[in-house]
Amino acid sequence: MIAIGEASRLSGVSIETIRYYEREGIISTAGRTASGRRTYTDAEISELRFIKRSRDLGFSISDAVALRHLANAPSDACETVEQLGRKHLFNVQAKLAELQQLESALAELVANCTKGLSDCPMLDALRAR
Amino acid sequence: MIAIGEASRLSGVSIETIRYYEREGIISTAGRTASGRRTYTDAEISELRFIKRSRDLGFSISDAVALRHLANAPSDACETVEQLGRKHLFNVQAKLAELQQLESALAELVANCTKGLSDCPMLDALRAR
DNA sequence: TATGCATCCTGTAGCCACTACAGAAGCAAG
DNA sequence: CTTGCTTCTGTAGTGGCTACAGGATGCATA
């Protein structure tokens, strides 16, 4: 019988988060012992791991849930999965581009710091133009 | 006399956010007309712009506030500013690396979709190993 | 003067996905 | 029986906004 602590260790999802997932209906409701402690089956551990992997790939909770449903669907789910994946990849690439721009802007500002072009080039940049 | 709507247009900060900033003590308290509407001076618009630029560079609100204080400090603030900048740049670079990893993992998964190596390679990857 | 529309006000609740308690109860080993 | 670990429920907090509801004010036009 798997308790929540071991479920957490096995899935990589924290105890608090597992309880949160259950509360929010993101995963199925765990069984209980006579004294009220949650128990988990292997299938439920897989469920947790599936959500965890999806989250680690940056999918939102609702996407993760959708993917899980698709994983249990009869078939022809693959196309829908691919669409979800492409949409997410697109968003990730957009965020990546944004972050790269930010990085170079910031790197330039920091590099100017040591050059002593003015009193403080970084503050100058932040001040009004 | 600058009203909040124009302050918003001039600074690029939304009206709701300006009010939020005031409520939280992030910017100084705006003056009021007889009927209770907020009024802004040029200095306050600059203040908003400063916060906006800092936020656009990804600094946290508390960093932005710290930078603003440093901008008004007598001098030798530049070193502290540089430290803050470097710390932030470091975090941004870490996040960037993480996102790049995520992007390639996701891109690979999506690329496999069309190859039809299995029923659905993406779902396979999300399922337990 | 009346009307209508834009702008503004306060206060509260919601977003995302957790995370962090407090206070109580259960369980296993020595 | 005690000690210490685990688990329980319930609630509140995080960051940084954003989105209302319901009302007041300001200004231009008919």
CSV table of N, CA and C (backbone and C1' of nucleotides) in Angstrom, one decimal, chain D residues 14-25:
chain,number,residue,atom,x,y,z
D,14,DT,P,2.7,37.4,1.2
D,14,DT,O5',3.2,36.7,-0.1
D,14,DT,C5',4.2,35.6,-0.1
D,14,DT,C4',4.4,35.1,-1.4
D,14,DT,C3',4.4,36.2,-2.5
D,14,DT,O3',5.8,36.5,-2.8
D,14,DT,C1',3.2,34.2,-3.2
D,15,DG,P,6.2,38.1,-3.0
D,15,DG,O5',6.5,38.1,-4.5
D,15,DG,C5',6.3,37.0,-5.4
D,15,DG,C4',6.1,37.4,-6.8
D,15,DG,C3',6.0,38.9,-7.1
D,15,DG,O3',6.6,39.2,-8.3
D,15,DG,C1',4.0,37.9,-7.6
D,16,DG,P,7.2,40.6,-8.7
D,16,DG,O5',6.0,41.1,-9.6
D,16,DG,C5',5.7,40.4,-10.8
D,16,DG,C4',4.3,40.8,-11.2
D,16,DG,C3',4.0,42.3,-11.1
D,16,DG,O3',3.5,42.7,-12.4
D,16,DG,C1',2.2,41.0,-10.3
D,17,DC,P,3.6,44.3,-12.7
D,17,DC,O5',2.2,44.9,-12.1
D,17,DC,C5',1.0,44.9,-12.8
D,17,DC,C4',0.4,43.6,-13.1
D,17,DC,C3',-0.8,43.6,-13.9
D,17,DC,O3',-0.6,42.9,-15.1
D,17,DC,C1',-1.1,42.2,-12.0
D,18,DT,P,-1.5,43.4,-16.4
D,18,DT,O5',-3.0,42.9,-16.1
D,18,DT,C5',-3.3,41.5,-16.3
D,18,DT,C4',-4.7,41.3,-15.9
D,18,DT,C3',-5.7,42.3,-16.6
D,18,DT,O3',-6.7,41.5,-17.2
D,18,DT,C1',-6.2,42.1,-14.2
D,19,DA,P,-7.8,42.1,-18.2
D,19,DA,O5',-9.1,41.8,-17.3
D,19,DA,C5',-9.2,40.6,-16.5
D,19,DA,C4',-10.5,40.7,-15.8
D,19,DA,C3',-11.5,41.6,-16.4
D,19,DA,O3',-12.8,41.0,-16.2
D,19,DA,C1',-11.1,42.3,-14.2
D,20,DC,P,-14.0,41.5,-17.2
D,20,DC,O5',-14.3,42.9,-16.7
D,20,DC,C5',-15.6,43.3,-16.2
D,20,DC,C4',-15.9,42.7,-14.8
D,20,DC,C3',-17.0,43.4,-14.1
D,20,DC,O3',-18.1,42.6,-14.1
D,20,DC,C1',-15.0,43.4,-12.7
D,21,DA,P,-19.6,43.2,-14.3
D,21,DA,O5',-20.0,43.6,-12.8
D,21,DA,C5',-19.6,42.9,-11.6
D,21,DA,C4',-20.0,43.7,-10.4
D,21,DA,C3',-21.2,44.7,-10.7
D,21,DA,O3',-22.0,44.7,-9.5
D,21,DA,C1',-19.3,45.9,-10.1
D,22,DG,P,-23.5,45.2,-9.6
D,22,DG,O5',-23.4,46.7,-9.0
D,22,DG,C5',-22.7,46.9,-7.8
D,22,DG,C4',-22.4,48.4,-7.6
D,22,DG,C3',-23.6,49.3,-8.2
D,22,DG,O3',-23.8,50.3,-7.4
D,22,DG,C1',-21.5,49.9,-9.0
D,23,DG,P,-25.1,51.3,-7.6
D,23,DG,O5',-24.4,52.7,-7.5
D,23,DG,C5',-23.5,53.0,-6.4
D,23,DG,C4',-22.5,54.0,-6.8
D,23,DG,C3',-23.0,55.3,-7.3
D,23,DG,O3',-22.7,56.3,-6.3
D,23,DG,C1',-21.2,54.6,-8.6
D,24,DA,P,-23.3,57.8,-6.5
D,24,DA,O5',-22.1,58.6,-7.0
D,24,DA,C5',-21.0,58.8,-6.2
D,24,DA,C4',-19.9,59.5,-7.0
D,24,DA,C3',-20.3,60.9,-7.5
D,24,DA,O3',-19.3,61.8,-7.1
D,24,DA,C1',-19.4,59.6,-9.3
D,25,DT,P,-19.5,63.3,-7.3
D,25,DT,O5',-18.6,63.6,-8.6
D,25,DT,C5',-17.2,63.2,-8.6
D,25,DT,C4',-16.7,63.5,-10.0
D,25,DT,C3',-17.0,64.9,-10.6
D,25,DT,O3',-15.7,65.4,-10.8
D,25,DT,C1',-17.5,63.2,-12.2
